Amino acid sequence: GAVVSQHPSWVICKSGTSVKIECRSLDFQATTMFWYRQFPKQSLMLMATSNEGSKATYEQGVEKDKFLINHASLTLSTLTVTSAHPEDSSFYICSARDGDRSPSYNEQFFGPGTRLTVL
Amino acid sequence: TQLLEQSPQFLSIQEGENLTVYCNSSSVFSSLQWYRQEPGEGPVLLVTVVTGGEVKKLKRLTFQFGDARKDSSLHITAAQPGDTGLYLCAGIMIKAAGNKLTFGGGTRVLVKP
């Protein structure tokens, strides 16, 4: 149980284009999903918290107009990187929390990540 | 300054040796998790500790949560090459908004055959 998938697993795009990354919880409903980015040999940095049916909460320094997050259902959240630039190249990872899990320690289950390369 | 300090940042050992990774903070955590991440993949949850002084074992891995719930350690006995990876501790601070996870900086472990 508690499987999270991401699509695509890797993407290469040209500078100025937009890229959408999907995050799905496969066997549970996730009222809350999180988006992280990770640079080589570094830890994860939280970008935003995505709540189903409401606006995402962005961390300080993360541009909400550049990183659009939509959490339209209890099993799907999307991150769209708009007008991508080479400095947006990174490993993007989502996680989801199973609100029905018992006992609940607010554990997050992570997707396999999406490697974005902007040329 | 990171809220969760992990040490060491990098550890290279021979197969069969033991190793310990530390995770320290001045803040109290309601729960703390340990993850292992391999290159190009997402972190995989190893264990969650919630009670001060708690010790959990997962085969050759032993996890301990400090009495005051401010620190934790991961000990691997007789390490194997398959233990190679990035080990991350992450916790939810007491009264953290939105139950956000705070991550440590990670410890890169290399077990040589």
mmCIF file of C-alpha atoms in Angstrom:
data_model
loop_
_atom_site.group_PDB
_atom_site.id
_atom_site.type_symbol
_atom_site.label_atom_id
_atom_site.label_comp_id
_atom_site.label_asym_id
_atom_site.label_seq_id
_atom_site.Cartn_x
_atom_site.Cartn_y
_atom_site.Cartn_z
ATOM 1 C CA GLY A 1 0.000 0.000 0.000
ATOM 2 C CA ALA A 2 0.831 3.734 -0.057
ATOM 3 C CA VAL A 3 2.181 3.837 -3.593
ATOM 4 C CA VAL A 4 2.764 7.170 -5.299
ATOM 5 C CA SER A 5 3.538 7.494 -8.999
ATOM 6 C CA GLN A 6 4.881 10.364 -11.046
ATOM 7 C CA HIS A 7 4.743 11.023 -14.741
ATOM 8 C CA PRO A 8 6.860 11.569 -16.663
ATOM 9 C CA SER A 9 9.969 10.121 -15.061
ATOM 10 C CA TRP A 10 12.135 12.428 -17.126
ATOM 11 C CA VAL A 11 11.545 15.266 -19.544
ATOM 12 C CA ILE A 12 13.704 17.496 -21.721
ATOM 13 C CA CYS A 13 12.261 20.748 -22.958
ATOM 14 C CA LYS A 14 13.328 23.948 -24.639
ATOM 15 C CA SER A 15 13.722 27.165 -22.722
ATOM 16 C CA GLY A 16 10.477 29.140 -22.621
ATOM 17 C CA THR A 17 8.132 26.178 -22.833
ATOM 18 C CA SER A 18 5.913 24.795 -20.059
ATOM 19 C CA VAL A 19 6.106 21.335 -18.570
ATOM 20 C CA LYS A 20 3.455 19.505 -16.562
ATOM 21 C CA ILE A 21 4.326 16.824 -14.021
ATOM 22 C CA GLU A 22 1.663 14.533 -12.585
ATOM 23 C CA CYS A 23 1.637 12.966 -9.131
ATOM 24 C CA ARG A 24 -0.851 10.206 -8.333
ATOM 25 C CA SER A 25 -1.613 8.232 -5.208
ATOM 26 C CA LEU A 26 -2.437 4.773 -6.525
ATOM 27 C CA ASP A 27 -3.997 2.944 -3.613
ATOM 28 C CA PHE A 28 -5.106 5.631 -1.198
ATOM 29 C CA GLN A 29 -6.719 9.029 -1.137
ATOM 30 C CA ALA A 30 -4.412 11.929 -0.484
ATOM 31 C CA THR A 31 -5.983 15.115 0.790
ATOM 32 C CA THR A 32 -2.517 16.623 0.998
ATOM 33 C CA MET A 33 0.353 16.320 -1.434
ATOM 34 C CA PHE A 34 3.729 18.010 -1.325
ATOM 35 C CA TRP A 35 6.105 19.096 -4.069
ATOM 36 C CA TYR A 36 9.855 19.118 -3.546
ATOM 37 C CA ARG A 37 12.870 19.826 -5.684
ATOM 38 C CA GLN A 38 16.263 18.308 -5.197
ATOM 39 C CA PHE A 39 19.573 19.457 -6.643
ATOM 40 C CA PRO A 40 22.432 16.992 -7.157
ATOM 41 C CA LYS A 41 23.885 15.651 -3.938
ATOM 42 C CA GLN A 42 21.542 17.781 -1.837
ATOM 43 C CA SER A 43 18.555 17.111 0.341
ATOM 44 C CA LEU A 44 14.936 17.785 -0.557
ATOM 45 C CA MET A 45 13.577 21.315 -0.503
ATOM 46 C CA LEU A 46 9.850 21.786 -0.033
ATOM 47 C CA MET A 47 8.313 23.972 -2.729
ATOM 48 C CA ALA A 48 4.634 23.865 -1.861
ATOM 49 C CA THR A 49 1.855 22.030 -0.090
ATOM 50 C CA SER A 50 -1.085 21.041 -2.234
ATOM 51 C CA ASN A 51 -4.515 20.527 -0.699
ATOM 52 C CA GLU A 52 -7.364 18.953 -2.630
ATOM 53 C CA GLY A 53 -9.884 21.533 -3.699
ATOM 54 C CA SER A 54 -8.002 24.566 -2.464
ATOM 55 C CA LYS A 55 -5.068 26.749 -3.401
ATOM 56 C CA ALA A 56 -1.585 25.492 -2.800
ATOM 57 C CA THR A 57 0.588 26.972 -0.067
ATOM 58 C CA TYR A 58 3.992 27.968 -1.385
ATOM 59 C CA GLU A 59 7.223 28.141 0.572
ATOM 60 C CA GLN A 60 9.090 31.404 0.826
ATOM 61 C CA GLY A 61 11.017 32.157 -2.323
ATOM 62 C CA VAL A 62 8.973 29.877 -4.582
ATOM 63 C CA GLU A 63 7.148 31.763 -7.337
ATOM 64 C CA LYS A 64 3.538 30.629 -7.442
ATOM 65 C CA ASP A 65 3.036 32.019 -10.951
ATOM 66 C CA LYS A 66 5.967 30.032 -12.238
ATOM 67 C CA PHE A 67 5.200 26.748 -10.479
ATOM 68 C CA LEU A 68 1.470 26.191 -10.914
ATOM 69 C CA ILE A 69 -0.030 23.505 -8.718
ATOM 70 C CA ASN A 70 -3.445 21.943 -9.177
ATOM 71 C CA HIS A 71 -4.878 19.317 -6.830
ATOM 72 C CA ALA A 72 -8.128 18.546 -8.602
ATOM 73 C CA SER A 73 -8.895 15.187 -7.033
ATOM 74 C CA LEU A 74 -7.958 13.095 -4.025
ATOM 75 C CA THR A 75 -5.531 11.067 -6.112
ATOM 76 C CA LEU A 76 -3.968 13.591 -8.470
ATOM 77 C CA SER A 77 -1.855 16.718 -8.130
ATOM 78 C CA THR A 78 -0.045 18.412 -10.987
ATOM 79 C CA LEU A 79 2.921 20.777 -11.059
ATOM 80 C CA THR A 80 3.363 22.926 -14.145
ATOM 81 C CA VAL A 81 6.671 24.678 -14.631
ATOM 82 C CA THR A 82 5.836 27.660 -16.809
ATOM 83 C CA SER A 83 8.286 29.410 -19.114
ATOM 84 C CA ALA A 84 10.999 27.013 -18.065
ATOM 85 C CA HIS A 85 14.624 28.152 -17.973
ATOM 86 C CA PRO A 86 17.835 26.137 -17.618
ATOM 87 C CA GLU A 87 18.036 27.041 -13.924
ATOM 88 C CA ASP A 88 14.733 25.194 -13.415
ATOM 89 C CA SER A 89 16.493 21.953 -14.334
ATOM 90 C CA SER A 90 16.230 19.745 -11.284
ATOM 91 C CA PHE A 91 14.761 16.565 -9.818
ATOM 92 C CA TYR A 92 11.150 17.198 -8.808
ATOM 93 C CA ILE A 93 9.605 14.828 -6.282
ATOM 94 C CA CYS A 94 6.069 14.700 -4.963
ATOM 95 C CA SER A 95 4.797 13.054 -1.833
ATOM 96 C CA ALA A 96 1.373 12.261 -0.494
ATOM 97 C CA ARG A 97 -0.076 11.739 2.914
ATOM 98 C CA ASP A 98 -2.662 9.036 3.516
ATOM 99 C CA GLY A 99 -5.240 10.738 5.695
ATOM 100 C CA ASP A 100 -7.045 7.465 6.412
ATOM 101 C CA ARG A 101 -3.953 5.631 7.591
ATOM 102 C CA SER A 102 -4.129 4.409 11.168
ATOM 103 C CA PRO A 103 -2.225 5.045 13.280
ATOM 104 C CA SER A 104 -1.392 8.271 11.563
ATOM 105 C CA TYR A 105 2.010 9.789 12.124
ATOM 106 C CA ASN A 106 1.588 12.175 9.186
ATOM 107 C CA GLU A 107 4.018 10.073 7.186
ATOM 108 C CA GLN A 108 4.654 11.088 3.616
ATOM 109 C CA PHE A 109 5.085 8.589 0.801
ATOM 110 C CA PHE A 110 7.197 9.727 -2.072
ATOM 111 C CA GLY A 111 6.927 9.334 -5.800
ATOM 112 C CA PRO A 112 9.896 8.193 -7.887
ATOM 113 C CA GLY A 113 10.691 11.726 -9.028
ATOM 114 C CA THR A 114 10.804 13.531 -12.364
ATOM 115 C CA ARG A 115 14.078 14.738 -13.812
ATOM 116 C CA LEU A 116 13.564 17.960 -15.736
ATOM 117 C CA THR A 117 16.235 19.237 -18.099
ATOM 118 C CA VAL A 118 15.677 22.602 -19.737
ATOM 119 C CA LEU A 119 17.882 23.298 -22.730
ATOM 120 C CA THR B 1 21.499 26.817 9.750
ATOM 121 C CA GLN B 2 19.445 23.709 9.150
ATOM 122 C CA LEU B 3 16.800 22.805 11.682
ATOM 123 C CA LEU B 4 17.861 19.161 11.413
ATOM 124 C CA GLU B 5 21.598 18.561 11.262
ATOM 125 C CA GLN B 6 22.728 15.253 9.883
ATOM 126 C CA SER B 7 26.214 13.894 10.359
ATOM 127 C CA PRO B 8 28.364 12.835 8.791
ATOM 128 C CA GLN B 9 27.606 14.165 5.332
ATOM 129 C CA PHE B 10 29.481 11.324 3.690
ATOM 130 C CA LEU B 11 30.570 7.903 4.882
ATOM 131 C CA SER B 12 32.646 5.372 2.998
ATOM 132 C CA ILE B 13 33.166 1.987 4.622
ATOM 133 C CA GLN B 14 34.091 -1.579 3.739
ATOM 134 C CA GLU B 15 31.525 -4.339 3.571
ATOM 135 C CA GLY B 16 31.006 -5.894 6.997
ATOM 136 C CA GLU B 17 31.753 -2.755 8.979
ATOM 137 C CA ASN B 18 29.244 -0.938 11.151
ATOM 138 C CA LEU B 19 28.122 2.660 10.734
ATOM 139 C CA THR B 20 26.033 5.225 12.564
ATOM 140 C CA VAL B 21 24.287 8.293 11.171
ATOM 141 C CA TYR B 22 23.138 11.064 13.476
ATOM 142 C CA CYS B 23 20.301 13.528 13.198
ATOM 143 C CA ASN B 24 20.233 16.400 15.700
ATOM 144 C CA SER B 25 18.083 19.420 16.375
ATOM 145 C CA SER B 26 17.345 21.964 19.067
ATOM 146 C CA SER B 27 13.637 21.574 18.267
ATOM 147 C CA VAL B 28 11.251 18.914 19.513
ATOM 148 C CA PHE B 29 9.630 16.631 16.958
ATOM 149 C CA SER B 30 6.282 14.890 17.239
ATOM 150 C CA SER B 31 7.599 12.195 14.921
ATOM 151 C CA LEU B 32 10.711 11.509 12.949
ATOM 152 C CA GLN B 33 11.214 9.427 9.852
ATOM 153 C CA TRP B 34 14.224 7.896 8.175
ATOM 154 C CA TYR B 35 14.332 7.478 4.418
ATOM 155 C CA ARG B 36 16.785 5.920 1.992
ATOM 156 C CA GLN B 37 17.117 7.320 -1.490
ATOM 157 C CA GLU B 38 18.952 5.809 -4.434
ATOM 158 C CA PRO B 39 20.121 7.899 -7.410
ATOM 159 C CA GLY B 40 17.283 8.884 -9.723
ATOM 160 C CA GLU B 41 14.589 7.632 -7.378
ATOM 161 C CA GLY B 42 12.358 9.040 -4.685
ATOM 162 C CA PRO B 43 13.016 8.505 -0.968
ATOM 163 C CA VAL B 44 11.707 5.261 0.504
ATOM 164 C CA LEU B 45 10.400 5.308 4.049
ATOM 165 C CA LEU B 46 12.370 3.027 6.374
ATOM 166 C CA VAL B 47 10.856 3.769 9.762
ATOM 167 C CA THR B 48 8.868 6.254 11.825
ATOM 168 C CA VAL B 49 9.659 6.873 15.490
ATOM 169 C CA VAL B 50 7.279 8.776 17.711
ATOM 170 C CA THR B 51 8.073 8.029 21.360
ATOM 171 C CA GLY B 52 11.066 9.498 23.211
ATOM 172 C CA GLY B 53 13.637 6.781 23.851
ATOM 173 C CA GLU B 54 12.073 4.480 21.287
ATOM 174 C CA VAL B 55 14.265 1.910 19.560
ATOM 175 C CA LYS B 56 13.159 0.170 16.390
ATOM 176 C CA LYS B 57 14.961 -2.551 14.483
ATOM 177 C CA LEU B 58 14.655 -3.381 10.824
ATOM 178 C CA LYS B 59 16.916 -6.368 10.107
ATOM 179 C CA ARG B 60 20.451 -4.935 10.375
ATOM 180 C CA LEU B 61 19.209 -1.367 10.886
ATOM 181 C CA THR B 62 18.567 0.040 14.363
ATOM 182 C CA PHE B 63 16.821 3.365 14.808
ATOM 183 C CA GLN B 64 16.717 5.327 18.029
ATOM 184 C CA PHE B 65 14.723 8.398 18.988
ATOM 185 C CA GLY B 66 16.209 10.572 21.714
ATOM 186 C CA ASP B 67 14.465 10.835 25.072
ATOM 187 C CA ALA B 68 13.676 14.496 24.449
ATOM 188 C CA ARG B 69 12.605 13.804 20.844
ATOM 189 C CA LYS B 70 15.221 16.231 19.505
ATOM 190 C CA ASP B 71 17.607 13.724 17.984
ATOM 191 C CA SER B 72 17.767 10.345 16.347
ATOM 192 C CA SER B 73 20.326 7.866 15.119
ATOM 193 C CA LEU B 74 20.499 5.128 12.538
ATOM 194 C CA HIS B 75 22.942 2.279 13.083
ATOM 195 C CA ILE B 76 23.715 -0.300 10.432
ATOM 196 C CA THR B 77 25.401 -3.519 11.486
ATOM 197 C CA ALA B 78 27.597 -5.459 9.057
ATOM 198 C CA ALA B 79 26.927 -3.112 6.166
ATOM 199 C CA GLN B 80 26.509 -4.545 2.695
ATOM 200 C CA PRO B 81 26.960 -2.896 -0.723
ATOM 201 C CA GLY B 82 23.171 -2.882 -1.045
ATOM 202 C CA ASP B 83 23.053 -0.419 1.858
ATOM 203 C CA THR B 84 24.688 2.221 -0.334
ATOM 204 C CA GLY B 85 22.494 5.272 -0.760
ATOM 205 C CA LEU B 86 21.473 8.652 0.590
ATOM 206 C CA TYR B 87 19.976 8.431 4.065
ATOM 207 C CA LEU B 88 17.634 11.224 5.041
ATOM 208 C CA CYS B 89 16.077 11.991 8.378
ATOM 209 C CA ALA B 90 12.948 14.095 8.397
ATOM 210 C CA GLY B 91 10.625 15.128 11.144
ATOM 211 C CA ILE B 92 7.483 17.013 11.959
ATOM 212 C CA MET B 93 8.153 19.685 14.528
ATOM 213 C CA ILE B 94 5.698 20.228 17.310
ATOM 214 C CA LYS B 95 3.135 22.740 16.090
ATOM 215 C CA ALA B 96 4.512 22.661 12.553
ATOM 216 C CA ALA B 97 2.095 24.420 10.207
ATOM 217 C CA GLY B 98 0.455 21.959 7.854
ATOM 218 C CA ASN B 99 2.459 19.091 9.367
ATOM 219 C CA LYS B 100 5.341 19.858 7.013
ATOM 220 C CA LEU B 101 8.346 17.592 7.051
ATOM 221 C CA THR B 102 11.686 19.175 7.911
ATOM 222 C CA PHE B 103 14.522 17.332 6.210
ATOM 223 C CA GLY B 104 18.086 16.897 7.312
ATOM 224 C CA GLY B 105 20.864 17.505 4.825
ATOM 225 C CA GLY B 106 21.335 13.819 4.126
ATOM 226 C CA THR B 107 24.170 11.358 4.635
ATOM 227 C CA ARG B 108 25.647 9.706 1.591
ATOM 228 C CA VAL B 109 26.750 6.167 2.455
ATOM 229 C CA LEU B 110 29.045 4.121 0.252
ATOM 230 C CA VAL B 111 29.679 0.500 1.170
ATOM 231 C CA LYS B 112 32.544 -0.965 -0.788
ATOM 232 C CA PRO B 113 32.695 -4.714 -1.451
#
